[in-house]
mmCIF file of C-alpha atoms and ligand atoms in Angstrom:
data_model
loop_
_atom_site.group_PDB
_atom_site.id
_atom_site.type_symbol
_atom_site.label_atom_id
_atom_site.label_comp_id
_atom_site.label_asym_id
_atom_site.label_seq_id
_atom_site.Cartn_x
_atom_site.Cartn_y
_atom_site.Cartn_z
ATOM 1 C CA MET A 1 58.032 -1.178 169.691
ATOM 2 C CA ASN A 2 60.312 -4.813 169.637
ATOM 3 C CA HIS A 3 59.830 -6.314 172.701
ATOM 4 C CA ASP A 4 63.420 -7.915 173.595
ATOM 5 C CA GLN A 5 62.947 -10.489 175.873
ATOM 6 C CA ALA A 6 66.164 -11.443 177.163
ATOM 7 C CA SER A 7 66.311 -8.555 178.393
ATOM 8 C CA THR A 8 63.155 -9.097 180.568
ATOM 9 C CA PRO A 9 62.950 -12.461 181.236
ATOM 10 C CA THR A 10 59.889 -12.099 184.090
ATOM 11 C CA SER A 11 57.454 -11.015 182.272
ATOM 12 C CA SER A 12 56.629 -9.982 178.608
ATOM 13 C CA LYS A 13 54.079 -6.983 180.159
ATOM 14 C CA SER A 14 54.817 -3.714 179.232
ATOM 15 C CA ALA A 15 55.675 -1.492 181.557
ATOM 16 C CA PRO A 16 52.365 0.940 183.015
ATOM 17 C CA THR A 17 51.290 4.136 181.963
ATOM 18 C CA VAL A 18 51.290 7.572 184.669
ATOM 19 C CA ALA A 19 46.587 6.640 184.233
ATOM 20 C CA GLU A 20 47.401 3.378 185.424
ATOM 21 C CA LEU A 21 50.058 4.507 188.040
ATOM 22 C CA ALA A 22 48.369 7.279 189.000
ATOM 23 C CA ALA A 23 45.479 4.989 190.261
ATOM 24 C CA VAL A 24 46.591 2.112 192.497
ATOM 25 C CA ASP A 25 45.895 2.578 195.800
ATOM 26 C CA ARG A 26 49.500 2.902 196.857
ATOM 27 C CA LEU A 27 52.060 4.438 195.211
ATOM 28 C CA LEU A 28 55.440 4.317 196.242
ATOM 29 C CA VAL A 29 57.197 7.366 194.590
ATOM 30 C CA VAL A 30 61.354 7.118 195.000
ATOM 31 C CA CYS A 31 63.397 10.056 193.319
ATOM 32 C CA ASP A 32 66.930 10.568 192.993
ATOM 33 C CA PHE A 33 68.144 14.189 193.692
ATOM 34 C CA ASP A 34 71.470 15.469 191.970
ATOM 35 C CA GLY A 35 71.186 14.815 188.597
ATOM 36 C CA THR A 36 67.612 14.757 188.571
ATOM 37 C CA LEU A 37 65.913 17.535 190.197
ATOM 38 C CA ALA A 38 69.357 19.141 190.806
ATOM 39 C CA TRP A 39 71.457 20.278 188.431
ATOM 40 C CA HIS A 40 75.067 19.779 189.168
ATOM 41 C CA SER A 41 76.875 23.345 190.376
ATOM 42 C CA SER A 42 80.426 23.593 190.961
ATOM 43 C CA ASP A 43 78.832 24.361 194.738
ATOM 44 C CA ARG A 44 78.563 21.556 195.988
ATOM 45 C CA LEU A 45 75.888 22.987 198.866
ATOM 46 C CA ASN A 46 74.309 25.253 196.463
ATOM 47 C CA VAL A 47 72.313 23.351 193.412
ATOM 48 C CA PRO A 48 69.459 24.702 191.361
ATOM 49 C CA VAL A 49 67.251 22.277 191.809
ATOM 50 C CA ASP A 50 64.115 22.437 188.914
ATOM 51 C CA GLU A 51 61.073 24.063 191.499
ATOM 52 C CA ASN A 52 57.956 22.123 189.100
ATOM 53 C CA ALA A 53 59.425 18.686 190.027
ATOM 54 C CA ILE A 54 59.608 19.667 193.594
ATOM 55 C CA GLU A 55 56.132 21.215 193.954
ATOM 56 C CA ALA A 56 54.755 17.607 191.643
ATOM 57 C CA LEU A 57 56.785 15.402 194.829
ATOM 58 C CA ARG A 58 54.851 18.067 197.684
ATOM 59 C CA ARG A 59 51.580 17.483 196.254
ATOM 60 C CA LEU A 60 51.715 13.854 195.496
ATOM 61 C CA ALA A 61 52.856 13.467 199.604
ATOM 62 C CA LEU A 62 50.330 14.922 200.413
ATOM 63 C CA MET A 63 47.691 11.998 198.806
ATOM 64 C CA PRO A 64 46.497 9.753 200.389
ATOM 65 C CA GLY A 65 48.076 6.100 199.925
ATOM 66 C CA THR A 66 51.023 8.291 198.616
ATOM 67 C CA ASP A 67 54.791 7.710 199.633
ATOM 68 C CA VAL A 68 57.338 10.091 198.257
ATOM 69 C CA VAL A 69 61.008 9.742 199.009
ATOM 70 C CA ILE A 70 64.213 11.369 197.407
ATOM 71 C CA LEU A 71 66.881 8.928 197.751
ATOM 72 C CA SER A 72 70.496 10.079 197.303
ATOM 73 C CA GLY A 73 74.055 8.888 197.248
ATOM 74 C CA ARG A 74 74.767 12.417 198.900
ATOM 75 C CA MET A 75 75.193 11.321 202.925
ATOM 76 C CA MET A 76 72.273 13.009 205.285
ATOM 77 C CA ALA A 77 73.500 15.855 206.661
ATOM 78 C CA GLU A 78 74.037 17.547 202.991
ATOM 79 C CA LEU A 79 70.446 16.267 201.726
ATOM 80 C CA SER A 80 68.696 18.068 204.522
ATOM 81 C CA GLU A 81 70.632 20.922 204.227
ATOM 82 C CA ILE A 82 70.090 20.708 200.499
ATOM 83 C CA CYS A 83 66.714 19.477 198.832
ATOM 84 C CA PRO A 84 64.064 22.090 200.067
ATOM 85 C CA LEU A 85 61.389 19.343 200.625
ATOM 86 C CA ASP A 86 59.740 18.219 204.486
ATOM 87 C CA PRO A 87 57.990 16.122 206.055
ATOM 88 C CA PRO A 88 55.927 13.907 204.793
ATOM 89 C CA VAL A 89 58.359 13.617 202.155
ATOM 90 C CA ARG A 90 61.059 11.035 203.317
ATOM 91 C CA LYS A 91 64.798 11.201 203.003
ATOM 92 C CA VAL A 92 67.709 8.162 202.474
ATOM 93 C CA GLY A 93 71.106 9.354 202.531
ATOM 94 C CA SER A 94 73.922 7.466 201.050
ATOM 95 C CA HIS A 95 72.590 5.495 198.214
ATOM 96 C CA GLY A 96 70.351 4.034 201.159
ATOM 97 C CA ALA A 97 72.792 3.269 204.141
ATOM 98 C CA GLU A 98 71.497 6.377 206.142
ATOM 99 C CA PRO A 99 67.058 6.273 206.292
ATOM 100 C CA GLU A 100 66.648 9.565 208.358
ATOM 101 C CA GLY A 101 66.936 9.069 212.072
ATOM 102 C CA SER A 102 68.928 6.339 211.587
ATOM 103 C CA GLU A 103 72.872 6.697 214.084
ATOM 104 C CA ASN A 104 76.069 5.544 211.428
ATOM 105 C CA LEU A 105 77.792 3.674 213.440
ATOM 106 C CA LEU A 106 80.728 1.994 212.220
ATOM 107 C CA THR A 107 82.912 -1.135 213.213
ATOM 108 C CA ASP A 108 86.311 -1.137 213.487
ATOM 109 C CA GLY A 109 86.863 -3.212 210.429
ATOM 110 C CA GLN A 110 84.921 -0.429 207.866
ATOM 111 C CA GLN A 111 86.640 2.285 210.039
ATOM 112 C CA ALA A 112 90.144 0.719 209.025
ATOM 113 C CA ALA A 113 89.146 0.321 205.458
ATOM 114 C CA LEU A 114 87.917 3.764 205.420
ATOM 115 C CA ASP A 115 90.785 5.299 206.564
ATOM 116 C CA ALA A 116 93.459 3.472 204.393
ATOM 117 C CA ILE A 117 90.889 4.217 201.261
ATOM 118 C CA THR A 118 90.673 7.578 202.429
ATOM 119 C CA GLU A 119 94.972 7.802 202.452
ATOM 120 C CA GLN A 120 95.294 6.357 198.635
ATOM 121 C CA LEU A 121 92.262 8.753 197.335
ATOM 122 C CA GLU A 122 93.729 11.288 199.285
ATOM 123 C CA ALA A 123 97.210 10.848 197.605
ATOM 124 C CA LEU A 124 95.842 10.952 194.028
ATOM 125 C CA CYS A 125 94.800 14.579 194.773
ATOM 126 C CA GLU A 126 97.631 16.032 195.904
ATOM 127 C CA GLY A 127 98.864 18.964 193.531
ATOM 128 C CA ASN A 128 95.061 18.757 190.939
ATOM 129 C CA PRO A 129 91.652 19.834 191.616
ATOM 130 C CA CYS A 130 90.463 16.605 192.243
ATOM 131 C CA PHE A 131 88.642 16.397 195.838
ATOM 132 C CA VAL A 132 87.661 13.563 198.446
ATOM 133 C CA GLU A 133 83.916 13.637 199.431
ATOM 134 C CA PHE A 134 84.211 12.328 203.301
ATOM 135 C CA LYS A 135 80.284 10.430 204.015
ATOM 136 C CA PRO A 136 79.870 8.610 207.281
ATOM 137 C CA PHE A 137 80.062 4.833 204.842
ATOM 138 C CA GLN A 138 81.175 6.164 202.037
ATOM 139 C CA ARG A 139 85.094 7.997 200.187
ATOM 140 C CA GLY A 140 84.316 8.998 196.622
ATOM 141 C CA LEU A 141 87.046 10.428 194.733
ATOM 142 C CA HIS A 142 85.607 12.734 192.830
ATOM 143 C CA TYR A 143 87.169 14.374 188.507
ATOM 144 C CA ARG A 144 84.045 16.844 187.988
ATOM 145 C CA PRO A 145 86.623 19.365 188.528
ATOM 146 C CA VAL A 146 88.814 18.256 184.774
ATOM 147 C CA ALA A 147 86.345 17.082 183.153
ATOM 148 C CA GLY A 148 86.870 16.992 179.706
ATOM 149 C CA THR A 149 90.649 17.006 180.123
ATOM 150 C CA PRO A 150 92.727 13.523 179.657
ATOM 151 C CA MET A 151 93.030 13.819 183.122
ATOM 152 C CA ALA A 152 89.529 12.822 184.068
ATOM 153 C CA GLU A 153 90.255 9.191 182.973
ATOM 154 C CA GLN A 154 93.608 8.480 184.177
ATOM 155 C CA MET A 155 92.208 10.186 187.585
ATOM 156 C CA ARG A 156 89.396 7.698 186.981
ATOM 157 C CA GLN A 157 91.533 4.678 186.162
ATOM 158 C CA ALA A 158 93.717 5.123 189.479
ATOM 159 C CA ALA A 159 90.707 5.365 191.735
ATOM 160 C CA LEU A 160 89.791 2.173 190.205
ATOM 161 C CA ASN A 161 93.188 0.695 191.124
ATOM 162 C CA ILE A 162 93.330 1.729 194.120
ATOM 163 C CA ASP A 163 92.950 -1.850 197.189
ATOM 164 C CA PRO A 164 89.610 -1.060 198.433
ATOM 165 C CA HIS A 165 89.949 -3.328 201.481
ATOM 166 C CA GLY A 166 87.183 -5.735 201.029
ATOM 167 C CA ALA A 167 84.953 -2.458 199.998
ATOM 168 C CA HIS A 168 82.645 -2.497 197.101
ATOM 169 C CA ILE A 169 83.073 0.034 194.048
ATOM 170 C CA THR A 170 80.913 2.074 192.133
ATOM 171 C CA ASP A 171 82.239 3.988 188.763
ATOM 172 C CA GLY A 172 79.066 6.397 189.430
ATOM 173 C CA ARG A 173 79.468 9.545 187.437
ATOM 174 C CA MET A 174 82.747 11.421 188.155
ATOM 175 C CA ILE A 175 82.600 9.372 191.181
ATOM 176 C CA VAL A 176 84.227 6.832 191.351
ATOM 177 C CA GLU A 177 82.973 5.634 195.383
ATOM 178 C CA PHE A 178 84.345 2.905 197.717
ATOM 179 C CA SER A 179 81.297 1.543 199.840
ATOM 180 C CA VAL A 180 81.903 -0.430 203.105
ATOM 181 C CA SER A 181 78.005 -0.380 203.610
ATOM 182 C CA ASP A 182 76.445 -3.318 201.638
ATOM 183 C CA ALA A 183 73.383 -0.636 201.514
ATOM 184 C CA THR A 184 72.717 0.306 197.446
ATOM 185 C CA LYS A 185 69.565 1.627 195.651
ATOM 186 C CA GLY A 186 68.687 -1.720 194.644
ATOM 187 C CA THR A 187 68.665 -3.173 198.247
ATOM 188 C CA TRP A 188 66.983 0.183 200.260
ATOM 189 C CA ILE A 189 63.958 0.029 197.532
ATOM 190 C CA ALA A 190 63.975 -4.232 197.652
ATOM 191 C CA ALA A 191 63.788 -3.276 201.603
ATOM 192 C CA GLU A 192 60.871 -0.669 201.427
ATOM 193 C CA ARG A 193 59.038 -2.975 199.014
ATOM 194 C CA GLU A 194 58.639 -5.236 201.147
ATOM 195 C CA ARG A 195 57.919 -3.180 204.602
ATOM 196 C CA LEU A 196 55.541 -0.884 202.568
ATOM 197 C CA ASN A 197 54.090 -3.714 200.154
ATOM 198 C CA PRO A 198 52.873 -0.601 197.752
ATOM 199 C CA ASP A 199 50.675 -1.730 194.249
ATOM 200 C CA ALA A 200 53.295 0.656 192.230
ATOM 201 C CA THR A 201 57.307 1.320 192.727
ATOM 202 C CA VAL A 202 58.164 4.791 190.445
ATOM 203 C CA PHE A 203 61.632 5.297 190.434
ATOM 204 C CA LEU A 204 63.329 7.707 188.628
ATOM 205 C CA GLY A 205 67.448 8.926 188.244
ATOM 206 C CA ASP A 206 69.869 9.047 185.981
ATOM 207 C CA ASP A 207 73.111 7.570 187.161
ATOM 208 C CA THR A 208 75.358 4.177 187.750
ATOM 209 C CA THR A 209 73.826 3.363 191.217
ATOM 210 C CA ASP A 210 70.136 3.969 189.890
ATOM 211 C CA GLU A 211 70.783 0.739 187.595
ATOM 212 C CA ARG A 212 70.184 -1.053 191.020
ATOM 213 C CA GLY A 213 67.383 0.500 192.236
ATOM 214 C CA PHE A 214 65.444 0.152 188.224
ATOM 215 C CA ALA A 215 66.911 -3.755 188.537
ATOM 216 C CA VAL A 216 64.577 -4.435 191.247
ATOM 217 C CA LEU A 217 61.619 -2.987 190.182
ATOM 218 C CA SER A 218 58.849 -5.874 188.903
ATOM 219 C CA GLU A 219 55.975 -5.320 186.095
ATOM 220 C CA ASN A 220 53.572 -3.018 187.964
ATOM 221 C CA ASP A 221 56.600 -0.971 188.761
ATOM 222 C CA LEU A 222 58.269 1.087 187.116
ATOM 223 C CA GLY A 223 62.212 2.662 186.336
ATOM 224 C CA VAL A 224 61.711 6.130 184.749
ATOM 225 C CA LYS A 225 66.145 6.817 183.332
ATOM 226 C CA VAL A 226 67.106 10.534 183.455
ATOM 227 C CA GLY A 227 68.891 11.267 180.046
ATOM 228 C CA GLU A 228 70.623 8.755 178.040
ATOM 229 C CA GLY A 229 72.778 5.899 177.972
ATOM 230 C CA GLU A 230 71.948 2.026 178.847
ATOM 231 C CA THR A 231 69.490 1.185 181.747
ATOM 232 C CA LYS A 232 67.355 -1.195 182.853
ATOM 233 C CA ALA A 233 64.804 1.650 183.306
ATOM 234 C CA ARG A 234 61.782 0.916 181.061
ATOM 235 C CA ALA A 235 60.906 4.649 180.596
ATOM 236 C CA ARG A 236 62.979 7.649 179.646
ATOM 237 C CA VAL A 237 62.938 10.879 180.070
ATOM 238 C CA ALA A 238 65.380 13.486 178.184
ATOM 239 C CA ASP A 239 66.621 15.763 181.182
ATOM 240 C CA ILE A 240 65.334 17.469 184.383
ATOM 241 C CA PRO A 241 63.142 19.708 182.849
ATOM 242 C CA GLY A 242 61.390 16.253 181.348
ATOM 243 C CA VAL A 243 61.422 14.907 185.147
ATOM 244 C CA ALA A 244 59.190 17.666 186.189
ATOM 245 C CA ALA A 245 56.854 17.437 183.545
ATOM 246 C CA TRP A 246 56.494 13.513 183.745
ATOM 247 C CA LEU A 247 56.311 13.968 188.166
ATOM 248 C CA THR A 248 53.544 16.534 187.072
ATOM 249 C CA GLU A 249 51.479 14.643 185.216
ATOM 250 C CA LEU A 250 51.834 11.818 187.195
ATOM 251 C CA ALA A 251 50.244 14.302 190.389
ATOM 252 C CA ASP A 252 47.429 15.291 187.814
ATOM 253 C CA ALA A 253 46.175 12.129 187.603
ATOM 254 C CA ARG A 254 46.751 11.377 190.643
ATOM 255 C CA ALA A 255 44.710 14.313 191.560
ATOM 256 C CA ALA A 256 42.028 13.610 189.233
ATOM 257 C CA ARG A 257 41.239 9.607 190.518
ATOM 258 C CA ALA A 258 39.885 10.989 194.290
HETATM 259 MG MG1 MG B 301 72.042 11.695 190.506
#
């Protein structure tokens, strides 16, 4: 394998194997939800999940020295409804802006920015099936309803061209999202690693927003990209069943270690 030093300037160490990850004392497993554990569906609140992946995460969360967190772009109110995992698995919503049990207090400036963004995005959706998603710290224009038509790219461009009023913009998969929070999956994972100080962190995800998570991982950690596309992750699985197989292998190896 050709190791590109330029893309990994901090280390030439190869990515840890599943066996190496399973053997550490303290392991943090962070997993995206949509597109990683669950398939996309036209009904956002009724998405099919991969039961094998869910079961592997359940098993891991019950093992000593193992923390399991679902880190989703969805707001917590939706995530808690659709993700069939219970404590000790933890859930974090809105790309890290909504840890479990947090209160969402917007400043007047953040609220004003969100209102202005909402007005512009709703104008774009008039007369077509695209829609605006409301989250405590974000608004997102979903153009999945027109996927596969020329309108998808037109909606994406139009959304990218609105006045963001200082919000952070993410050009995601079938969504352009505006956030008035500074939290990203990267800032959340970095803070959680600081807090728990695990020997290794694993993060699995499929979308643009997950790249910010992969980017903060160190040489002992492993990012696992789901599907095709450019990525900073050092491992890749093809699809959601691939996630299930990978997590099951990790759970089996960690169970055998005790
Ligand atoms: Mg995803």
